[in-house]
Every structure is written in structure tokens, then in C-alpha cells.
CSV table of C-alpha atoms in Angstrom, one decimal:
chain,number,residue,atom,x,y,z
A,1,UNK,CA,73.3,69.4,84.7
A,2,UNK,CA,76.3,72.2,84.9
A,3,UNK,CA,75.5,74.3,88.3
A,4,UNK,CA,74.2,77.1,86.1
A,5,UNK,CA,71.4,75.1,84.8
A,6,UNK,CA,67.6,74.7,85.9
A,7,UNK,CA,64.3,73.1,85.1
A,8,UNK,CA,60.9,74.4,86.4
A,9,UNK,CA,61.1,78.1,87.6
A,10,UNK,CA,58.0,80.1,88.5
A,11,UNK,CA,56.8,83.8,87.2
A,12,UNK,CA,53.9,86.0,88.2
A,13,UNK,CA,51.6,86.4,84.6
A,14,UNK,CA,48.2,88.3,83.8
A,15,UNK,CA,45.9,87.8,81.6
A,16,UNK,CA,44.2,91.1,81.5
A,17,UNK,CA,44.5,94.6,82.8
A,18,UNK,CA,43.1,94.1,86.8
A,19,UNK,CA,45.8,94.7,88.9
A,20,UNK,CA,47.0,92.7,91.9
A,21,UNK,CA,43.4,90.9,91.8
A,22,UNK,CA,44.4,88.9,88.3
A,23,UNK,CA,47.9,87.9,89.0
A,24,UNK,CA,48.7,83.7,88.5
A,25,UNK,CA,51.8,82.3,89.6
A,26,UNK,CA,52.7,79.5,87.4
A,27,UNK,CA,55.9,77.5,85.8
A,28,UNK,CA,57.9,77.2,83.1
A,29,UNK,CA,60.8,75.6,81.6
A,30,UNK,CA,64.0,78.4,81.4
A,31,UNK,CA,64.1,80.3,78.3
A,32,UNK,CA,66.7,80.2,76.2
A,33,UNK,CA,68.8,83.3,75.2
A,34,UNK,CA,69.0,84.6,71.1
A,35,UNK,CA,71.9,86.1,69.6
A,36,UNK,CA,72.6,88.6,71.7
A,37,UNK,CA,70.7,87.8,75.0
A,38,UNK,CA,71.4,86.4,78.2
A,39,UNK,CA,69.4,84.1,80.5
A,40,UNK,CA,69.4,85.4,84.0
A,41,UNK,CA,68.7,83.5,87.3
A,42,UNK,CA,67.6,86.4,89.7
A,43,UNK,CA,67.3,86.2,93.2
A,44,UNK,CA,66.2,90.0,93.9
A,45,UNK,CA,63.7,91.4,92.0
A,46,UNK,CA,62.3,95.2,92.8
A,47,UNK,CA,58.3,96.3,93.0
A,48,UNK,CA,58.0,99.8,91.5
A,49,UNK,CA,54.8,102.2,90.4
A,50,UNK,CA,55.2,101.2,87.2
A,51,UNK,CA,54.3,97.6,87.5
A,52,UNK,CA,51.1,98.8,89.1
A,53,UNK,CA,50.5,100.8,86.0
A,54,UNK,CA,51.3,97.9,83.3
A,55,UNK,CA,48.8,95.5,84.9
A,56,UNK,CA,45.6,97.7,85.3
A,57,UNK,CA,45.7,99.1,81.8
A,58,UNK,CA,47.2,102.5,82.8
A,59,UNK,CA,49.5,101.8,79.7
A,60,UNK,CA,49.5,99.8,76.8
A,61,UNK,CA,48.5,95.8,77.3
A,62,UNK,CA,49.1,92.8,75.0
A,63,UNK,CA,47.0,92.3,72.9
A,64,UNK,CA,47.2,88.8,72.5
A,65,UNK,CA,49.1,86.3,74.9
A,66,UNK,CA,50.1,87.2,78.3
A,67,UNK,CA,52.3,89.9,80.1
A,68,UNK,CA,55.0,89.2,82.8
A,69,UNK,CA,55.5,92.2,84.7
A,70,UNK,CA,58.0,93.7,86.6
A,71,UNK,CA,60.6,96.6,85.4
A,72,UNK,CA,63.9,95.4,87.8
A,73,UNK,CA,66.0,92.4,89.5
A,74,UNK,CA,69.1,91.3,90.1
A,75,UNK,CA,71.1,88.1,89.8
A,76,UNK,CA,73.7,86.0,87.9
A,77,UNK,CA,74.1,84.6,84.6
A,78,UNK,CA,73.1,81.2,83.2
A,79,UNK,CA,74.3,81.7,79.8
A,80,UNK,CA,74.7,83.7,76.7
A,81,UNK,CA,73.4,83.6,73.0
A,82,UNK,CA,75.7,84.3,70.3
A,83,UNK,CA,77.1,87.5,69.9
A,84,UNK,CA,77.0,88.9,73.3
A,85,UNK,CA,80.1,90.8,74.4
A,86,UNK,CA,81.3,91.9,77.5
A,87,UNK,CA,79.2,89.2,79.7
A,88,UNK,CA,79.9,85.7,80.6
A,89,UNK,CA,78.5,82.6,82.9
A,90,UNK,CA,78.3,83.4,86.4
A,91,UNK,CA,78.4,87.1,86.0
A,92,UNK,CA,76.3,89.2,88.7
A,93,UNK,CA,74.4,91.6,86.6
A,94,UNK,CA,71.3,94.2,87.1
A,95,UNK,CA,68.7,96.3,85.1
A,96,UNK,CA,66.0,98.8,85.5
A,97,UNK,CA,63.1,99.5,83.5
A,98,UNK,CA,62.6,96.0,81.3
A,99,UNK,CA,59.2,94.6,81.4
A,100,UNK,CA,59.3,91.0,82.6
A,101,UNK,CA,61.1,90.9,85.8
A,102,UNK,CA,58.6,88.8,87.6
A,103,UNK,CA,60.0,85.3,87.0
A,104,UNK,CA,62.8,83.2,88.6
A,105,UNK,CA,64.8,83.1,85.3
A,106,UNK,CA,64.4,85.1,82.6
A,107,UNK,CA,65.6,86.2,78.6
A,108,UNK,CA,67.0,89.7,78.3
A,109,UNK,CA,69.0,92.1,75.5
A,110,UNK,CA,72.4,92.3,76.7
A,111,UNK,CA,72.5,95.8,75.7
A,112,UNK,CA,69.8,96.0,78.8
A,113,UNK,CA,71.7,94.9,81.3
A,114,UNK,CA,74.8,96.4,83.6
A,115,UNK,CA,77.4,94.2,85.5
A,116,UNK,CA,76.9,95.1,89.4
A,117,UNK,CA,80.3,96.3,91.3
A,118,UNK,CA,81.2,93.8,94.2
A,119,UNK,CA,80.2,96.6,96.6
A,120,UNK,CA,76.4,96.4,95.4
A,121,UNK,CA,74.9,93.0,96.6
A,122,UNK,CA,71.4,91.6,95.0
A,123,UNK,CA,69.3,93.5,97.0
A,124,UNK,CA,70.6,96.7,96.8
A,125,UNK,CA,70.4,96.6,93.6
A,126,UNK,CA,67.2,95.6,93.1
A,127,UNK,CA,66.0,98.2,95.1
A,128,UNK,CA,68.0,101.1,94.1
A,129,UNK,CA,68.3,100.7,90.2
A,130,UNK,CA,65.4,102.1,88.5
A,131,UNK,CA,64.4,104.5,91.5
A,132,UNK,CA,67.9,105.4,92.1
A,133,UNK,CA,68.2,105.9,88.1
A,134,UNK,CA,64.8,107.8,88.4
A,135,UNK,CA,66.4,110.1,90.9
A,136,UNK,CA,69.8,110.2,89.3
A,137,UNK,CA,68.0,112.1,85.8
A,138,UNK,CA,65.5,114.1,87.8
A,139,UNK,CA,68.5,116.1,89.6
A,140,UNK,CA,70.7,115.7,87.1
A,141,UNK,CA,69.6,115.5,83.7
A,142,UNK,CA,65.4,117.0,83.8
A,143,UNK,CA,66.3,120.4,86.4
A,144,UNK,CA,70.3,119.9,86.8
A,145,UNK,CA,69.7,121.2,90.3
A,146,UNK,CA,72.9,123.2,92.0
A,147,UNK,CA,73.4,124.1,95.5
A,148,UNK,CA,70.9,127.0,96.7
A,149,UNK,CA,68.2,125.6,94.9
A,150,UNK,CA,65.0,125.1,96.4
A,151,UNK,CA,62.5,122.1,95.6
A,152,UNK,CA,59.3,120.8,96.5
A,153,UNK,CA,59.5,116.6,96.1
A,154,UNK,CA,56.0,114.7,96.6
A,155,UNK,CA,55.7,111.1,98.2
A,156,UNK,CA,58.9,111.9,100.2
A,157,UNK,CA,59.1,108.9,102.2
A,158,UNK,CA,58.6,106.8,98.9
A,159,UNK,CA,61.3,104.3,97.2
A,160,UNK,CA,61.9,107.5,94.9
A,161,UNK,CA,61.7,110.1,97.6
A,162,UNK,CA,64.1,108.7,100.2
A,163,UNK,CA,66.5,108.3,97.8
A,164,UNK,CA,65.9,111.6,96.8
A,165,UNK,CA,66.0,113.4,100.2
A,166,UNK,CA,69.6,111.9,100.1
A,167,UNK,CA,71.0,112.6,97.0
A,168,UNK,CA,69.2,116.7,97.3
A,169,UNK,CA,71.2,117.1,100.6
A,170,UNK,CA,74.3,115.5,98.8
A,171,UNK,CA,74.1,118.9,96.1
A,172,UNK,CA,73.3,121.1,98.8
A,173,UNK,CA,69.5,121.9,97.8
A,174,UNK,CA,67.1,123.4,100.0
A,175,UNK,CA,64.1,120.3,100.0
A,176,UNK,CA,60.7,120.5,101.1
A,177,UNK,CA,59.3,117.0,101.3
A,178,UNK,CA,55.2,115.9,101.5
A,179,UNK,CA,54.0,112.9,103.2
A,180,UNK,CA,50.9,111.5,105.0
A,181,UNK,CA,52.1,110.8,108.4
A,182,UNK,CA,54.1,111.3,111.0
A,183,UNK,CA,55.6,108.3,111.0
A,184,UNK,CA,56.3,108.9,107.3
A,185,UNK,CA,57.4,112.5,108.1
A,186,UNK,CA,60.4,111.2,110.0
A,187,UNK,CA,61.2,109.1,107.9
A,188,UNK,CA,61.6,111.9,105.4
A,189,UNK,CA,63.6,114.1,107.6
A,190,UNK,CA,65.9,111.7,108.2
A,191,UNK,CA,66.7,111.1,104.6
A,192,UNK,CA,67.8,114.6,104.1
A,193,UNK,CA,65.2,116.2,103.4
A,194,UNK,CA,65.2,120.3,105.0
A,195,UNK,CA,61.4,120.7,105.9
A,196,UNK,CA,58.6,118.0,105.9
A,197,UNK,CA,54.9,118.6,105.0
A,198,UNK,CA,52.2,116.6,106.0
A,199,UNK,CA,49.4,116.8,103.4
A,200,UNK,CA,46.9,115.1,104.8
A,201,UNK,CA,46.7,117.9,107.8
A,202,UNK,CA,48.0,121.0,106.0
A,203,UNK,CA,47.9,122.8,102.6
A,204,UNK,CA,51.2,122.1,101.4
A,205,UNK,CA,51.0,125.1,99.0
A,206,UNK,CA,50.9,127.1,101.7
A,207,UNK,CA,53.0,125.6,103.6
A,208,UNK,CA,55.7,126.0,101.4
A,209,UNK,CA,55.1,130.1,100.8
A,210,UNK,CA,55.8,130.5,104.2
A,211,UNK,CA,58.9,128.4,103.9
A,212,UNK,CA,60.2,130.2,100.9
A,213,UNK,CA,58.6,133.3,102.6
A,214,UNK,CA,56.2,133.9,99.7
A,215,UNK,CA,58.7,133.2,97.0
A,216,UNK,CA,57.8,129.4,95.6
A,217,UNK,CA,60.3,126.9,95.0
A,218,UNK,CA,62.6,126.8,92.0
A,219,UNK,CA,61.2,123.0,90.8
A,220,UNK,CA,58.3,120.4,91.7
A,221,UNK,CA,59.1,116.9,91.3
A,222,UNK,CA,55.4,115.2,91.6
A,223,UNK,CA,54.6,111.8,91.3
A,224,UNK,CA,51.4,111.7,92.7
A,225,UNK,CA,49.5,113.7,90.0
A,226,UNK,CA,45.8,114.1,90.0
A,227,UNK,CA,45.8,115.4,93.9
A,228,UNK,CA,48.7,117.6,94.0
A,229,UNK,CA,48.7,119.5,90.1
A,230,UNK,CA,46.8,122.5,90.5
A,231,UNK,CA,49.0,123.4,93.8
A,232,UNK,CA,52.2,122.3,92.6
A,233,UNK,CA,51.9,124.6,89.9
A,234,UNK,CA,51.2,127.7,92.2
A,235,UNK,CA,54.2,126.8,94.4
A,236,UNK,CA,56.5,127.3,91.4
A,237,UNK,CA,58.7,130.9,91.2
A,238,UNK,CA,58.2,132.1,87.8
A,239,UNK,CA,59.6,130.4,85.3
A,240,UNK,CA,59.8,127.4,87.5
A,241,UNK,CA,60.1,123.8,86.1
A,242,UNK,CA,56.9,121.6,87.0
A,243,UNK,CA,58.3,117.9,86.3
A,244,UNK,CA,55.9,115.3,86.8
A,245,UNK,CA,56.7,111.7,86.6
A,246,UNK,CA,54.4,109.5,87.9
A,247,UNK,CA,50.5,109.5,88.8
A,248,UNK,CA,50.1,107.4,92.2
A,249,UNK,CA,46.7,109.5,92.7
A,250,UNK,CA,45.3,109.4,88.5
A,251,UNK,CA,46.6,111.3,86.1
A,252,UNK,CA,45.7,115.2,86.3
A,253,UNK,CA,42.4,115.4,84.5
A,254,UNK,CA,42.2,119.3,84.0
A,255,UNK,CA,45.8,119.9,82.1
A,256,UNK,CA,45.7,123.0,80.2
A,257,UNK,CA,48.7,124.8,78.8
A,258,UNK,CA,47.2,127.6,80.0
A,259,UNK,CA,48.2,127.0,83.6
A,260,UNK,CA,51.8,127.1,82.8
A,261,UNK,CA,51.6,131.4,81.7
A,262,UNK,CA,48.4,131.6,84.5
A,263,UNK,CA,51.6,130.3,87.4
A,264,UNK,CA,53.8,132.5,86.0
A,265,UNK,CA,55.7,131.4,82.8
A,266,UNK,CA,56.0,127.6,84.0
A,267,UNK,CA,58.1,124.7,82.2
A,268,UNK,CA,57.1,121.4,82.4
A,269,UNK,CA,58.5,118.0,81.6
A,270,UNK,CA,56.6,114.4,81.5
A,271,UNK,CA,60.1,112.7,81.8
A,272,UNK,CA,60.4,108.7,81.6
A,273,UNK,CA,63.5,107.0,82.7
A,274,UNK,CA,63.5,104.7,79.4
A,275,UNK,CA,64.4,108.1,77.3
A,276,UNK,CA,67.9,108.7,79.5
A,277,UNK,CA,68.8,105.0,79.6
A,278,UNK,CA,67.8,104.0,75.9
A,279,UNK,CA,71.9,103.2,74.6
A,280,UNK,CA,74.1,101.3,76.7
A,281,UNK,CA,76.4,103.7,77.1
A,282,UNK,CA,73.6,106.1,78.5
A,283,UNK,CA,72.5,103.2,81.1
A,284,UNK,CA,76.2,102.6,82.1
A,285,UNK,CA,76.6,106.4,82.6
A,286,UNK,CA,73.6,106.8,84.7
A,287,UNK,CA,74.1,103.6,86.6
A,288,UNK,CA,77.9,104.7,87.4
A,289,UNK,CA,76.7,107.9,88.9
A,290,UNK,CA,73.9,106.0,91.1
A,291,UNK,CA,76.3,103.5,92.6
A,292,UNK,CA,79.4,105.9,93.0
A,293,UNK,CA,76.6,107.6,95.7
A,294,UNK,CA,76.2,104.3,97.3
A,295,UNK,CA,79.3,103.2,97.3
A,296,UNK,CA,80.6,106.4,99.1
A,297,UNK,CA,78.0,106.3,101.8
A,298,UNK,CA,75.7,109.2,100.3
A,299,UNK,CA,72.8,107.6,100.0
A,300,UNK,CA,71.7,104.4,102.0
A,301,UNK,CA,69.3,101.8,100.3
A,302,UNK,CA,66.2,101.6,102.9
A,303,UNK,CA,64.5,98.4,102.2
A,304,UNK,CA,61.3,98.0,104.5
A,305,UNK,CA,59.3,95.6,102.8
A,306,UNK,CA,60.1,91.8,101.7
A,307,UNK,CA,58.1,89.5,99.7
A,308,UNK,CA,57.7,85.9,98.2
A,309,UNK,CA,57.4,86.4,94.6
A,310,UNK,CA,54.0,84.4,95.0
A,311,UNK,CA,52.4,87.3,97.2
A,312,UNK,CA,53.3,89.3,94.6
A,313,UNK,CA,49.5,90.2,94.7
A,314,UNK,CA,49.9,91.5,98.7
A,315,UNK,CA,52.8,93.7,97.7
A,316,UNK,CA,50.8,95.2,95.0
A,317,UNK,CA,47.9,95.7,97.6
A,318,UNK,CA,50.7,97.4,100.4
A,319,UNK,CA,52.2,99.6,97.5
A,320,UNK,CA,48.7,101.0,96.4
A,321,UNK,CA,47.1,101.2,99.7
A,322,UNK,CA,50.4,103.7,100.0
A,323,UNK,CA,51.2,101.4,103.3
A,324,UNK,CA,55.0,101.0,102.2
A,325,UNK,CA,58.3,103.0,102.8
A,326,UNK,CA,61.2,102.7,100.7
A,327,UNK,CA,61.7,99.9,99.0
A,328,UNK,CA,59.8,97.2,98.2
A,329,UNK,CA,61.7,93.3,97.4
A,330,UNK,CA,60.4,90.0,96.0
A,331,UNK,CA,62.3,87.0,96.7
A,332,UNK,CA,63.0,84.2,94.5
């Protein structure tokens, strides 16, 4: 055996759409790679929002067969199908946002993965890549924010929203930031964010009239949803952009277009990140921009939680339960 290869390797599967209550940890032999794949030992792998959604039935679920889920890891190269360009054996690479990171080793498109710079290890990428990304296209790419700017950012002491706070006081943007403690608060602050809201003891639409002395914020970037719409919306200036891009609370039941001219001649984007990395040229681009922040010391990768990759299920739990801050790891 070459000191690339392996035999058993384990993966977290489910059968059906119940959430952290239906994941199996099991084994399997290591794929192999088709023409233009690569077979991928990982040693990081990143828990996001999204892998909640995937395995309660939020989105789409096999029909038949069984889904590995998981949307990010990190780790080196076993070996390449035919075709592939630009990777070899023993390469440290990384991606965000391809279903079936779950699993020890794993198949993947080429085209879907990035090479990680030396000054990136494992576990910062793991933990940075598809909520750095996420971050990247919400500033950049969905409200291409400029300094003077002010913003309204939900779940601010979230994998997304520290990363955020950080990269907001990078452009120069005035941030208001909402959270559920104080613990979380400071958190939040210390990230970079310029005021801190908690919601759980204050209207936050209020709040942030009298911190924009009645004038609204220029965008909302909500990833809660169902709890914070309706006031999100009336914090916006006219002609403010409402971006929401994730539903930790449900998904807004009462959506009208309506309430875009009712709160003043809104926009509003349902973003995903899948749309701004779809080439690999477009991944490359957006990944460049994410670690050039790192690398220079803008942004610092806060990861708070570990985990086996079999309690898979208690991460899912901690991440719901909204007990976690920053970033959340499983270890292989």
C-alpha cells in the first residue's frame, strides 16, 4: 500500500429527512475518482446551516438511496482520474458548498475544488471557506458595500457573522450587529462590529432608528428569516436592499411583494453561494479574495467548537439549539 492509500474509512449517512436524530455512522471502502475527479483524504471538515437544512427535508432529498451530507472540508489528495489538470497526489486542497463532505475520504469534480496556500492550514479552511465565501459575495458581489454605508447583519456572533463583523470594519461600514446574549454581544463587538443589539431584550427595529437617528440602514443581511422579516424590512432607508440568505428561525411565511413598495421601494435578493462560485474561475476568484483577508490579518478564523465526526449528531444539536459561536469543526 503507497502512503496515499486506505481501506475502511467512516462517513455520517441518512436515510430520510430527520435531522441530527437519523444520522448512522458507518464504513466504506474509498471511492475511486472518474475522469476528471479526485479522491480526497480530509482531515477538517466544516458544519454549516446548510447541512441542517439538507437532512430535515428543508430542501430537496434523494429519492432513492442515501445522502452524505456536509457542504465543506479540507485535506490532501489520494489520487486523480483521468483528465484532471492542475492537481496531483499529495496536494492540500479545499471546497465549499459540495454535498457529501461528511466522510473520511471522498470523490469530487476537480473543477470543485481549490488548492489551499501554505498560509491556510486544514482547519482554517474548513471553517472559513463557504462562510468566508458567503461573506465575501454578500459585501462584495449581492450590495457591493463602500465605506459610509450602514448595515444591519443578523446572527452576529455566528460562523457567518464574525467573519462578517471583520470584513465590514475592513471596508469601513457602519454595522449594527443582533445577537441573543451578552456573552454573544461581545463577542460581536469584538469582531468589528460598530453597535450590538440584543434581540432577545430589545426591539432591534427600534433600536436601530435611534442609531441611524430615524433614518434606517442602507442593507439587511438576515439569516434568521421567519423572526426577524417584517422588522428587517422597516429598518431599510428607502430603496434599501433586503438580502436574505438563510432561515435559522423558518422561512418567512407572510412574503408579499407588497411589502417591498409598503417599506419604501425595497430590493430584495434570495442569494445562494452555489450561483457566484458555479465556474472555477468564479470559485478561484472568490476564494483568492477570502484568503488574501486572512492571510493579511483582517479577519481571524474563530473556531469555538470541535467535534468527532461520529457526534456529528451533538454538533447538529449545539448548532440548532443556537449554543455555538463561530465555527463549528469535525475531525477525522
Amino acid at each position: 500500500m503507497s502512503k496515499w492509500e486506505v481501506e475502511l474509512g467512516r462517513f455520517i449517512c441518512i436515510e430520510e429527512p430527520n435531522g441530527a436524530d437519523a444520522l448512522q455512522l458507518r464504513e466504506r471502502d474509498a471511492p475511486n475518482p472518474g475522469p476528471g475527479e479526485i479522491l480526497i483524504s480530509q482531515s477538517k471538515i466544516g458544519l454549516n446551516f446548510i447541512d441542517i437544512y439538507q437532512t430535515t427535508g428543508l430542501y430537496p432529498f434523494p429519492k432513492d438511496g442515501i445522502l452524505v451530507p456536509g457542504n465543506e472540508a479540507a485535506g490532501i489528495i489520494l489520487s486523480c482520474g483521468e483528465g484532471v489538470k492542475g492537481f496531483k497526489e499529495g496536494d492540500r486542497v479545499g471546497y465549499p458548498f459540495t454535498i457529501g463532505a461528511f466522510a473520511e475520504e471522498r470523490v469530487i469534480s476537480s473543477e470543485k475544488v481549490i488548492l489551499l496556500p501554505d498560509e491556510i492550514n486544514d482547519e482554517v479552511a474548513a471553517a472559513s471557506m463557504l462562510k468566508g465565501m458567503t461573506v465575501e459575495y454578500l459585501v462584495n458581489r449581492s450590495s457591493k458595500l463602500k465605506k459610509g454605508d450602514k448595515v444591519l447583519f443578523h446572527a452576529s456572533a455566528g460562523g457567518v457573522g464574525l467573519i462578517a463583523g471583520q470584513w465590514l470594519k475592513a471596508l469601513g461600514v457602519e454595522s449594527i450587529g443582533t445577537a441573543g446574549s451578552k456573552e454573544k454581544l461581545v463577542l460581536s463587538k469584538n469582531a468589528g462590529f460598530t453597535h450590538v443589539i440584543n434581540y432577545n431584550e430589545t426591539d432591534f427595529y427600534e433600536e436601530v432608528m435611534e442609531i441611524t437617528n430615524g433614518e434606517g440602514v442602507d442593507v439587511v443581511f438576515d439569516s434568521v428569516g421567519k423572526d426577524t422579516y417584517m422588522n428587517s424590512l422597516k429598518a431599510l432607508k428607502n430603496f434599501g436592499l433586503f438580502v436574505s440568505f438563510g432561515q435559522s428561525s423558518g422561512t418567512p411565511s407572510d412574503f408579499k411583494l407588497s411589502d417591498l413598495v409598503s417599506n419604501g421601494s425595497l430590493y430584495a435578493q434570495r442569494p445562494s453561494l452555489a450561483n457566484y462560485i458555479a465556474s472555477n474561475d468564479q470559485l478561484k476568484a472568490v476564494s483568492e479574495n477570502l484568503f488574501k483577508m486572512i492571510i493579511e490579518g483582517k479577519i481571524k478564523i474563530d473556531i469555538n467548537q470541535r467535534y468527532d465526526l461520529s457526534d456529528t449528531a451533538d454538533a447538529f444539536r449545539a448548532l440548532t439549539s443556537r449554543e455555538t459561536t463561530g465555527a463549528t469543526i469535525l475531525e477525522v
